[in-house]
Coordinates of C-alpha atoms in Angstrom, one line a residue:
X1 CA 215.5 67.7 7.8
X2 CA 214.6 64.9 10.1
X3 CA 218.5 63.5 10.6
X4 CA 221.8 63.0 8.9
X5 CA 220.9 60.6 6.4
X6 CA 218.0 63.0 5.1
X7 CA 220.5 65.8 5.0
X8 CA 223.4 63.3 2.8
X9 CA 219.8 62.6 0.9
X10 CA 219.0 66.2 -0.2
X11 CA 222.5 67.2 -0.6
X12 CA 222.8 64.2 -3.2
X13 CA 219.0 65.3 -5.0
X14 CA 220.5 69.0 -5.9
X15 CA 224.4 68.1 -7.0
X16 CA 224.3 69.8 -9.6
X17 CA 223.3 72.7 -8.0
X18 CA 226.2 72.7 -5.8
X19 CA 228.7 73.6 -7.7
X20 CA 230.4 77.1 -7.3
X21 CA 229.1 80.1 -8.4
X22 CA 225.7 78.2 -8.5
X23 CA 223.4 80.9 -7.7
X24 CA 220.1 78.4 -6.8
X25 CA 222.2 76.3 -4.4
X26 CA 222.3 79.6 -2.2
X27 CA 218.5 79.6 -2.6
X28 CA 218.0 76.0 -1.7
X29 CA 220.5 75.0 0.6
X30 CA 219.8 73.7 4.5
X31 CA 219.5 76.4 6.6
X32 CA 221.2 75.9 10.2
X33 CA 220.2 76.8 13.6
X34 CA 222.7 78.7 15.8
X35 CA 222.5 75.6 18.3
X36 CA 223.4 73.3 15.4
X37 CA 221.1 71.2 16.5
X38 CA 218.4 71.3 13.3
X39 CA 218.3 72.0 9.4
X40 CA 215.4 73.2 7.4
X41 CA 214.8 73.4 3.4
X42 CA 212.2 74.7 1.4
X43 CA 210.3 71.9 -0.2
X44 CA 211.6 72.2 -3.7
X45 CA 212.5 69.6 -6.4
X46 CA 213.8 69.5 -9.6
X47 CA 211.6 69.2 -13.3
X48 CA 212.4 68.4 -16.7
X49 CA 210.4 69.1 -19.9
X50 CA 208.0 66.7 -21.3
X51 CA 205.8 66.8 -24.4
X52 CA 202.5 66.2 -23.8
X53 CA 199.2 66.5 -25.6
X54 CA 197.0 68.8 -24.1
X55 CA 193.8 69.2 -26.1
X56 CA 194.9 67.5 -29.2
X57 CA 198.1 70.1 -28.8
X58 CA 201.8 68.7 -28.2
X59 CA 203.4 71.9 -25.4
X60 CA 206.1 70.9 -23.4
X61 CA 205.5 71.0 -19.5
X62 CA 207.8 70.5 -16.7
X63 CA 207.4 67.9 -14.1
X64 CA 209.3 67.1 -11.2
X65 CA 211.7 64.9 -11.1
X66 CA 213.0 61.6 -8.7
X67 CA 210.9 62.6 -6.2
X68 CA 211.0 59.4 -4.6
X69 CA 215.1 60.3 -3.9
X70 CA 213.5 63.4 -1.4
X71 CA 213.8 63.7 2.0
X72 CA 210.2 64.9 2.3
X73 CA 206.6 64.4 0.8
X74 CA 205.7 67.3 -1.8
X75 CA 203.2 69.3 -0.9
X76 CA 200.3 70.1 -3.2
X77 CA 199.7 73.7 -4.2
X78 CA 196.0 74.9 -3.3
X79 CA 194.5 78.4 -2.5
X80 CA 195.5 78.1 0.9
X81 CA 198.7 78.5 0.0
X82 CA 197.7 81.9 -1.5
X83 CA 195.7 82.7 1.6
X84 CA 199.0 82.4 3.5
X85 CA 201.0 84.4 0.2
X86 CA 198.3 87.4 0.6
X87 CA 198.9 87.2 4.6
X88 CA 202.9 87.5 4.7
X89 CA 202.2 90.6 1.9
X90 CA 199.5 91.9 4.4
X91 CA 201.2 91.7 7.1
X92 CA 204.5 93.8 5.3
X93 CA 202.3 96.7 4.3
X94 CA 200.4 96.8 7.7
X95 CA 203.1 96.3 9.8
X96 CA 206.2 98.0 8.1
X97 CA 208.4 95.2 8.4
X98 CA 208.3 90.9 7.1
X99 CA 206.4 88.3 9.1
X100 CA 209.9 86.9 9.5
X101 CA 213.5 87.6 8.9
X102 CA 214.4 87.9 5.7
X103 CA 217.1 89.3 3.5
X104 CA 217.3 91.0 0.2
X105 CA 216.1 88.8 -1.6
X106 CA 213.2 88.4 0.7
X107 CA 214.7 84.4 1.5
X108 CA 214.3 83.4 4.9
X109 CA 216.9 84.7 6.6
X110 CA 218.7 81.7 8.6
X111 CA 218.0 78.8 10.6
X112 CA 216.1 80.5 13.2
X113 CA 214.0 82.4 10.8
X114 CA 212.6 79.2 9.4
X115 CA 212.6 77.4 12.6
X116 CA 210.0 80.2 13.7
X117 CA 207.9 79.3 10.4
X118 CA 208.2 75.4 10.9
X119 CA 206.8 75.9 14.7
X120 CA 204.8 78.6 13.7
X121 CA 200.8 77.8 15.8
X122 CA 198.2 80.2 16.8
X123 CA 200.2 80.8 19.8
X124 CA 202.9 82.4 17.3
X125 CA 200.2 84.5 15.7
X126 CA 198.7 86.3 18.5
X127 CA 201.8 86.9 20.3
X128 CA 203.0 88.4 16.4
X129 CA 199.8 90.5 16.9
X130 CA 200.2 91.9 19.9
X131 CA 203.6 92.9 19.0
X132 CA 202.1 95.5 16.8
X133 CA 199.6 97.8 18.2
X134 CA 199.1 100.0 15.2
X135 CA 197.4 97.5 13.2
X136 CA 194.1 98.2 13.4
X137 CA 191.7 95.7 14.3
X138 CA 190.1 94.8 11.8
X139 CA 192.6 94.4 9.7
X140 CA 194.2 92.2 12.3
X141 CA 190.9 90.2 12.4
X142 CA 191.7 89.6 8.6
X143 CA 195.4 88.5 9.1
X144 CA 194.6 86.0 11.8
X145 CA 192.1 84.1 9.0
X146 CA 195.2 84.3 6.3
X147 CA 197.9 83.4 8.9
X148 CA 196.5 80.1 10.3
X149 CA 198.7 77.5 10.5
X150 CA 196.5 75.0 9.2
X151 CA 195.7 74.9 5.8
X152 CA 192.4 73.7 6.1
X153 CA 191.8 76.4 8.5
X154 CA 192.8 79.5 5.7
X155 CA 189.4 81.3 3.9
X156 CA 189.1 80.6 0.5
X157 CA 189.6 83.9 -2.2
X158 CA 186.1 84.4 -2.2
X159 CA 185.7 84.5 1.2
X160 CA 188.7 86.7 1.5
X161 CA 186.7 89.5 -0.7
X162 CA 183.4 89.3 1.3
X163 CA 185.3 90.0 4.6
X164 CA 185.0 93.4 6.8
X165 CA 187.8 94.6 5.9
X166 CA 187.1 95.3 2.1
X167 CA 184.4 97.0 3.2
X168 CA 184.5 100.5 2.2
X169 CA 183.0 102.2 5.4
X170 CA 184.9 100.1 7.9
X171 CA 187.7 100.5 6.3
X172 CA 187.9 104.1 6.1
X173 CA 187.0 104.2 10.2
X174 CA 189.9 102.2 10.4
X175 CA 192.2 104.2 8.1
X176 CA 191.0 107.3 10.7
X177 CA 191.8 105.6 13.5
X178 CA 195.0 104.9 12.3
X179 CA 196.3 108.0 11.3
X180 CA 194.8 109.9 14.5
X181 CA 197.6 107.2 16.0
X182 CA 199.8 108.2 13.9
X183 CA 199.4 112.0 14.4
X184 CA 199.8 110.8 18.4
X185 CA 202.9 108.9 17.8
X186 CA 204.0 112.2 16.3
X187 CA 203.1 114.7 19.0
X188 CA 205.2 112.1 21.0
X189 CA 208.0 112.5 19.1
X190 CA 208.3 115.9 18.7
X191 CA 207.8 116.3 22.7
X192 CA 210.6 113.9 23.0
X193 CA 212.8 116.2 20.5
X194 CA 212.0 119.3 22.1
X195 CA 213.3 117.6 25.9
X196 CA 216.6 116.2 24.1
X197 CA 217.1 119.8 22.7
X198 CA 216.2 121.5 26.4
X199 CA 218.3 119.0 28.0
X200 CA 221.6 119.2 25.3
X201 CA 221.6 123.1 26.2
X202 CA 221.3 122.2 30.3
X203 CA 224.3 119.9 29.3
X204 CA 225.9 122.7 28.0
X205 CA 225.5 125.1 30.5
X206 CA 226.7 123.1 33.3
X207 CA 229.6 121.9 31.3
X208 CA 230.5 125.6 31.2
X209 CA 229.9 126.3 35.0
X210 CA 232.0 123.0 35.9
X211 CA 235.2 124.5 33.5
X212 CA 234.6 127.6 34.6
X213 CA 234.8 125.9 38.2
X214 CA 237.7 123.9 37.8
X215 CA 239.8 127.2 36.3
X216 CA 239.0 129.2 39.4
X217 CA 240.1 125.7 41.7
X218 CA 243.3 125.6 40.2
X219 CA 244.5 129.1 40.6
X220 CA 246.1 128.9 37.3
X221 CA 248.5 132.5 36.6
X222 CA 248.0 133.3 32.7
X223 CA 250.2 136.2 31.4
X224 CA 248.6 138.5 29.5
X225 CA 251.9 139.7 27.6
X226 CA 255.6 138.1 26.9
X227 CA 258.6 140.0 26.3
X228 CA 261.3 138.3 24.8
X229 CA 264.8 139.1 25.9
X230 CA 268.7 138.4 25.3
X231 CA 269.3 138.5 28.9
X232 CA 267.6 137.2 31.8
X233 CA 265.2 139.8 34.1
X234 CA 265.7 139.9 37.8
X235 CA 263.2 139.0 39.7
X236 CA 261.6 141.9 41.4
X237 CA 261.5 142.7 44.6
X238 CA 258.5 143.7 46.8
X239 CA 259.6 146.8 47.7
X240 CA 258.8 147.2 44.0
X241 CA 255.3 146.5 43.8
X242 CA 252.0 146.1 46.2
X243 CA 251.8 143.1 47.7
X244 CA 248.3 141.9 46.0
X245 CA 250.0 142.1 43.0
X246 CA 250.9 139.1 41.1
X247 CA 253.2 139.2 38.5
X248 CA 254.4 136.2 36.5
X249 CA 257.3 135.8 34.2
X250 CA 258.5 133.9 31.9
X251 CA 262.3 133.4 31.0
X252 CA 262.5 133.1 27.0
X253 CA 266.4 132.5 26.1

């Protein structure tokens, strides 16, 4: 969304859709950026059913609608758009996570989340690639063909299936090399748990020593039995007892 007008524009194209409980609006609406400063939509429009004749049989298709009150030019679906489809899916499996932020309904996210799509340049792709080391190469080799930002750029489906990485051999080197990474990652892991569980019991021990410390500091007297009388005890005397004995007593009326 280029400025306010186009943003009073699209908001007028889907009214309908903005009524409450209007599940598509939540879909479709402009998504913000924290700044405030831009919008983004999806490129979407609305259809309607028309008869048509399609080898001498009437079928009802649906075709868009007032596209000339959009903010935006449509954009015509090709196999490039595919290319990019199988690279975000790609990407998800390889990666363990989306390409961008999405949520549940795997929407983007926010604002920011298609902000990062609309700027997205080759720039954006190799820095996304380098963030994630445990792709193997030649698989990355394959997402950077299906992840370029121009369409005209993006392999065809037949190219897609002639390239390394559907190769059976390759692939299986790389699937190797993956999970000895993986089996690395784990010895990591389980070195890390075994030096949080060494250090927990150090923890422990010196918490002990420390009480143990601050007990002896405070020359605490802890009797060891009470009596309980109706009258109070005289204190005794020392005449009574040694004098490295220490006796305390405690009054209970």
């Amino acid at each position: 969304i280029q400025n306010n007008d186009d943003f009073d524009k699209y908001k007028e194209y889907f009214e309908k859709e903005q009524k409450p409980d209007t599940k598509r609006w939540d879909k479709i609406k402009p998504r913000i950026t924290v700044d405030n400063a831009r919008a983004y939509v999806v490129k979407t429009f609305n259809t309607e059913n028309k008869e048509e004749v399609l080898l001498r049989v009437k079928k009802n298709v649906e075709s868009p609608v007032n596209t000339e009150n959009l903010p935006y030019n449509l954009v015509e679906a090709t196999s490039a758009v595919d290319a990019w489809s199988l690279g975000v899916i790609f990407f998800t499996l390889l990666a363990g996570e989306p390409l961008f932020s999405v949520n549940r309904d795997d929407d983007l996210k926010d604002g920011s989340a298609m902000q990062e799509l609309f700027e997205w340049n080759k720039d954006s792709l190799e820095l996304k690639m380098s963030d994630f080391p445990q792709i193997p190469r030649i698989a990355k080799d394959l997402l950077r063909k299906l992840l370029q930002p121009l369409p005209s750029d993006r392999p065809t489906m037949k190219q897609v299936l002639t390239d390394a990485f559907f190769d059976a051999d390759k692939v299986d080197t790389a699937l190797e090399k993956l999970k000895e990474g993986q089996e690395e990652l784990k010895k990591g892991q389980d070195i890390l748990k075994d030096l949080s569980n060494g250090l927990q019991a150090e923890l422990s021990r010196t918490r002990s020593i420390l009480l143990y410390g601050m007990f002896e500091a405070t020359e605490v007297q802890t009797p060891t039995a009470f009596i309980i009388t109706k009258n109070e005890l005289q204190k005794p005397t020392c005449k009574d007892h040694n004098d490295n004995d220490k006796i305390a007593l405690t009054t209970f009326l």
